[in-house]
Coordinates of C-alpha atoms and ligand atoms in Angstrom, one line a residue:
X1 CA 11.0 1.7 -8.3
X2 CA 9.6 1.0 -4.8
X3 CA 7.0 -1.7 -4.1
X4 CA 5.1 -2.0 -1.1
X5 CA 3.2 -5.1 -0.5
X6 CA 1.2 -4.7 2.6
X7 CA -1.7 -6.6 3.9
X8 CA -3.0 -8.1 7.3
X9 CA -0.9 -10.5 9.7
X10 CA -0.7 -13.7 8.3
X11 CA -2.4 -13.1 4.5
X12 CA 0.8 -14.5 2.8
X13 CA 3.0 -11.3 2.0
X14 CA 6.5 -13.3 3.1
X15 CA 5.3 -16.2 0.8
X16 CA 4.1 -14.2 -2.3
X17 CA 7.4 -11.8 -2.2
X18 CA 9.2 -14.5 -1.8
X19 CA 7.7 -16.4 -5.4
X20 CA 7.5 -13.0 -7.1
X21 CA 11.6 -12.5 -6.4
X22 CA 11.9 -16.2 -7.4
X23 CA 10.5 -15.5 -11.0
X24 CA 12.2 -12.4 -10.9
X25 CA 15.6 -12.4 -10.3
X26 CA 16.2 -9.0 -11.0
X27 CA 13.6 -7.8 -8.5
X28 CA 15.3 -7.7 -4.5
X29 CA 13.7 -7.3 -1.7
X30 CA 14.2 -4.6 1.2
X31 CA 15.6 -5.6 4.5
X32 CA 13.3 -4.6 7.6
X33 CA 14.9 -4.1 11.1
X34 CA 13.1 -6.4 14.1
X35 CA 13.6 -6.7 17.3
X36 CA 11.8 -10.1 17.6
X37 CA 13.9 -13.6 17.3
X38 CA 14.0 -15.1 14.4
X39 CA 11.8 -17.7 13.4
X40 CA 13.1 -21.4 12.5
X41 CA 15.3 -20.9 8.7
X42 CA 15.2 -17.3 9.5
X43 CA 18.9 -15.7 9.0
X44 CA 20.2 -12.2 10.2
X45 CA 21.0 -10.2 7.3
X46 CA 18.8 -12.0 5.0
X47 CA 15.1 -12.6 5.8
X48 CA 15.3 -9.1 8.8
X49 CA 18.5 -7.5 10.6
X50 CA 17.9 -9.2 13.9
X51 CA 18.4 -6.1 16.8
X52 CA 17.8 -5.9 20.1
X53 CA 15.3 -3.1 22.0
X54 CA 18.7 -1.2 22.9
X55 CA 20.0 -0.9 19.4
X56 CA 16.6 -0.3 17.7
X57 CA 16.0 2.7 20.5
X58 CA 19.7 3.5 19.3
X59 CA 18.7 3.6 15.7
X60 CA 15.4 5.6 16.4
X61 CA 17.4 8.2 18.7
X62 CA 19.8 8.7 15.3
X63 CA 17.3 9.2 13.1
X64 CA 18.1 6.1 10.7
X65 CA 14.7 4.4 10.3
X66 CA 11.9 6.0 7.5
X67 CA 9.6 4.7 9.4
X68 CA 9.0 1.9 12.1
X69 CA 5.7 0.5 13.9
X70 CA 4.9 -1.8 16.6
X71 CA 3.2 -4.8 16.1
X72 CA 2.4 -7.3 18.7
X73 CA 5.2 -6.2 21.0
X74 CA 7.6 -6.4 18.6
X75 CA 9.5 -3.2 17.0
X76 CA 9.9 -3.1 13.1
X77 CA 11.2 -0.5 10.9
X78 CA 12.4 0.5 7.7
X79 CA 16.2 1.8 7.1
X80 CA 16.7 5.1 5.5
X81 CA 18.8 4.1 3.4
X82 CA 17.8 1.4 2.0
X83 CA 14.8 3.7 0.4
X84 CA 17.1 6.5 -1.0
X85 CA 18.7 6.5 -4.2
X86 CA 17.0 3.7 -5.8
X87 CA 17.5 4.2 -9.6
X88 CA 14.0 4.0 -11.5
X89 CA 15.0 0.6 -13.0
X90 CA 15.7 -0.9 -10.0
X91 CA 12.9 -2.9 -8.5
X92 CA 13.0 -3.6 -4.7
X93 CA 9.9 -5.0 -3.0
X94 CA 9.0 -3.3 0.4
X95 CA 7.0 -6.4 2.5
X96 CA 5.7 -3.8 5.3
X97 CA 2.4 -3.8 7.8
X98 CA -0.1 -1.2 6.9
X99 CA 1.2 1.9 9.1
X100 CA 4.7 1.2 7.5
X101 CA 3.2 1.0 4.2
X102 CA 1.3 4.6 5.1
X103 CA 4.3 5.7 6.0
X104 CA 6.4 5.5 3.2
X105 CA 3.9 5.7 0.4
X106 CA 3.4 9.6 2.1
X107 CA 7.8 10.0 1.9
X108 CA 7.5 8.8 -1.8
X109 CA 4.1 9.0 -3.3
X110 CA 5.6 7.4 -7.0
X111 CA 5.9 4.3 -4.9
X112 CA 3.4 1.5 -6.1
X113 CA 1.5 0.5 -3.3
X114 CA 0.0 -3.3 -3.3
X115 CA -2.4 -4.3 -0.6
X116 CA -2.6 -7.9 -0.3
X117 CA -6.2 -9.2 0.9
X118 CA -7.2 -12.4 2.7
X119 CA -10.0 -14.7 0.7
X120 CA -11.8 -14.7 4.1
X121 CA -11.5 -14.6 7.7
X122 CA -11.4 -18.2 7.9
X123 CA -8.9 -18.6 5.4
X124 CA -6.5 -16.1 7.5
X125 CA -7.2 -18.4 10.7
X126 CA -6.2 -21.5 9.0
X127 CA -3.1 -20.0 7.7
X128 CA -2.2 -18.5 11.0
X129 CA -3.1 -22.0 12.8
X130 CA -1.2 -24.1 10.3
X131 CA 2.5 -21.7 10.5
X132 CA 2.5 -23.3 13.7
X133 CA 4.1 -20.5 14.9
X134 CA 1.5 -18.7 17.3
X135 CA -0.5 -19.5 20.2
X136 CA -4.4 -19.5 20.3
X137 CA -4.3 -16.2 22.1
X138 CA -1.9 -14.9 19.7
X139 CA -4.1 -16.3 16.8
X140 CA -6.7 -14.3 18.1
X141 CA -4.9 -11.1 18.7
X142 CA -3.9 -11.3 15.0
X143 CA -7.4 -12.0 13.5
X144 CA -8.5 -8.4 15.9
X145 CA -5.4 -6.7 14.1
X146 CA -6.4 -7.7 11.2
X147 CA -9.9 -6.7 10.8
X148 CA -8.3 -3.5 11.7
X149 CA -5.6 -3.6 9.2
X150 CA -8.2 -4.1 6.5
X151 CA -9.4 -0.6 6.8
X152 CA -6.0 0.9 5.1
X153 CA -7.0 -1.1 1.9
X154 CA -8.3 2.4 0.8
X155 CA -5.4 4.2 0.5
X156 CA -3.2 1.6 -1.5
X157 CA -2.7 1.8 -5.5
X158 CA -4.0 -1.9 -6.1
X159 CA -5.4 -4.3 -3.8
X160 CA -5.2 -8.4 -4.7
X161 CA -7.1 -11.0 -3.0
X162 CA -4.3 -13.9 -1.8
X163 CA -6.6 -16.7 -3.4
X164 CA -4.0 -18.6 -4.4
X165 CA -0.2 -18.4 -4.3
X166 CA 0.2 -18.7 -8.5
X167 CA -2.4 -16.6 -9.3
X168 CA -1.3 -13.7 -6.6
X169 CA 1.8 -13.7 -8.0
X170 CA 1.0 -13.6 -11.9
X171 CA -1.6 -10.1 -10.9
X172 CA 1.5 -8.6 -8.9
X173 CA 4.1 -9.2 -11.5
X174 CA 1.6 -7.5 -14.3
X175 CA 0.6 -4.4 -12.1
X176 CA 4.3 -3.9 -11.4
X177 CA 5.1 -4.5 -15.4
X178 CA 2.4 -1.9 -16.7
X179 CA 3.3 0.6 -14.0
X180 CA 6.5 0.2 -15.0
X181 CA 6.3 0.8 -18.8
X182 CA 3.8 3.7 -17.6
X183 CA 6.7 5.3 -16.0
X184 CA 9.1 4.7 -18.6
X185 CA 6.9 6.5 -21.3
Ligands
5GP1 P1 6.7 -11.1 10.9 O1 7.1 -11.1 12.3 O2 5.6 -12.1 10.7 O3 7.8 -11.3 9.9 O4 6.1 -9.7 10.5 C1 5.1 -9.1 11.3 C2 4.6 -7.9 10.6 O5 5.6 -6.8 10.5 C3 4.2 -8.1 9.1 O6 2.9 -7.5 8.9 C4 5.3 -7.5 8.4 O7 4.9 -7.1 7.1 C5 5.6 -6.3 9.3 N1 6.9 -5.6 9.0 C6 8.0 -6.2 8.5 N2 9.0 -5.3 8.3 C7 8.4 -4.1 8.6 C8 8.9 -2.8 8.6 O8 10.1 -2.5 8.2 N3 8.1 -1.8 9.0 C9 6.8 -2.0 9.3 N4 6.1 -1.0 9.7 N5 6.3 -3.3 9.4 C10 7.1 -4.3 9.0

């Protein structure tokens, strides 16, 4: 079974995946390709596969990526192959922006798509200021992106506001449970 979380910049999809495959050990997560760096605790192989602009144009030019998007100058994309021939039992959590969540909700429609929403605007800023990880310009770049982002809430299965990390978590792991005995009947 495919999840897609997907949600705006910064609304806590990294940390929410991250809690629902903590409490789930049986649940994995899929590994995007970037061309950015990675951040501080990062690890190739692990959190992204770490590429640079040449190989990902490689990858593109052989047809291995699903789907891949640009966001904020940086290249991500989704493998192939780690979407085909994933047994119905198997859950694997897709953490994806919004066009890359489009993208492969179109290639596999039976795919439960989760859009993860922001409290508020000022929530998002806080959370973007306090990573630490982004400049003020970059901050404000992301809030832009973000308003835009919100606009392919529509077209997911379930959409969640991020209030808080517990409760996000708890909602997820019962819309993936019922789905999942809906498809088993
Ligand atoms: P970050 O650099 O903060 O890890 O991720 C930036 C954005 O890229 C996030 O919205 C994240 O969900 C998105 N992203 C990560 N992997 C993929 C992918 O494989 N495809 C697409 N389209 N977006 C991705």
């Amino acid at each position: 079974m495919i999840v897609i979380v997907s949600g705006p910049g910064g609304v806590g999809k990294s940390t929410v995946v991250a809690e629902l495959l903590r409490r789930n050990p049986g649940m994995r997560r899929s590994i995007s390709v970037t061309t950015r760096s990675p951040r501080s605790g990062e690890r190739d192989g692990i959190d992204y596969y770490f590429v640079t602009d040449e190989q990902f144009t490689d990858w593109i030019d052989k047809e291995r990526f699903a789907e891949y998007a640009d966001v904020r100058g940086h290249r991500y994309g989704t493998l192939k192959c780690s979407l085909e021939s994933i047994p119905q039992s198997d859950i694997v959590v897709f953490t994806i922006d919004v066009h890359g969540g489009q993208a492969v909700k179109r290639l596999f429609p039976e795919a439960l798509a989760i859009f993860l929403k922001p409290p508020d605007t000022v929530e998002l800023e806080r959370r973007l200021a306090g990573r630490g990880a982004d400049t003020a310009e970059e901050i404000a770049g992301r809030l832009k992106l973000g308003q835009y982002e919100m606009t392919f809430a529509k077209d997911y299965d379930y959409m969640v506001t991020n209030r808080d990390l517990s409760t996000t978590v708890d909602i997820i792991d019962n819309i993936i449970r019922n789905v999942q005995r809906r498809q088993e009947r």
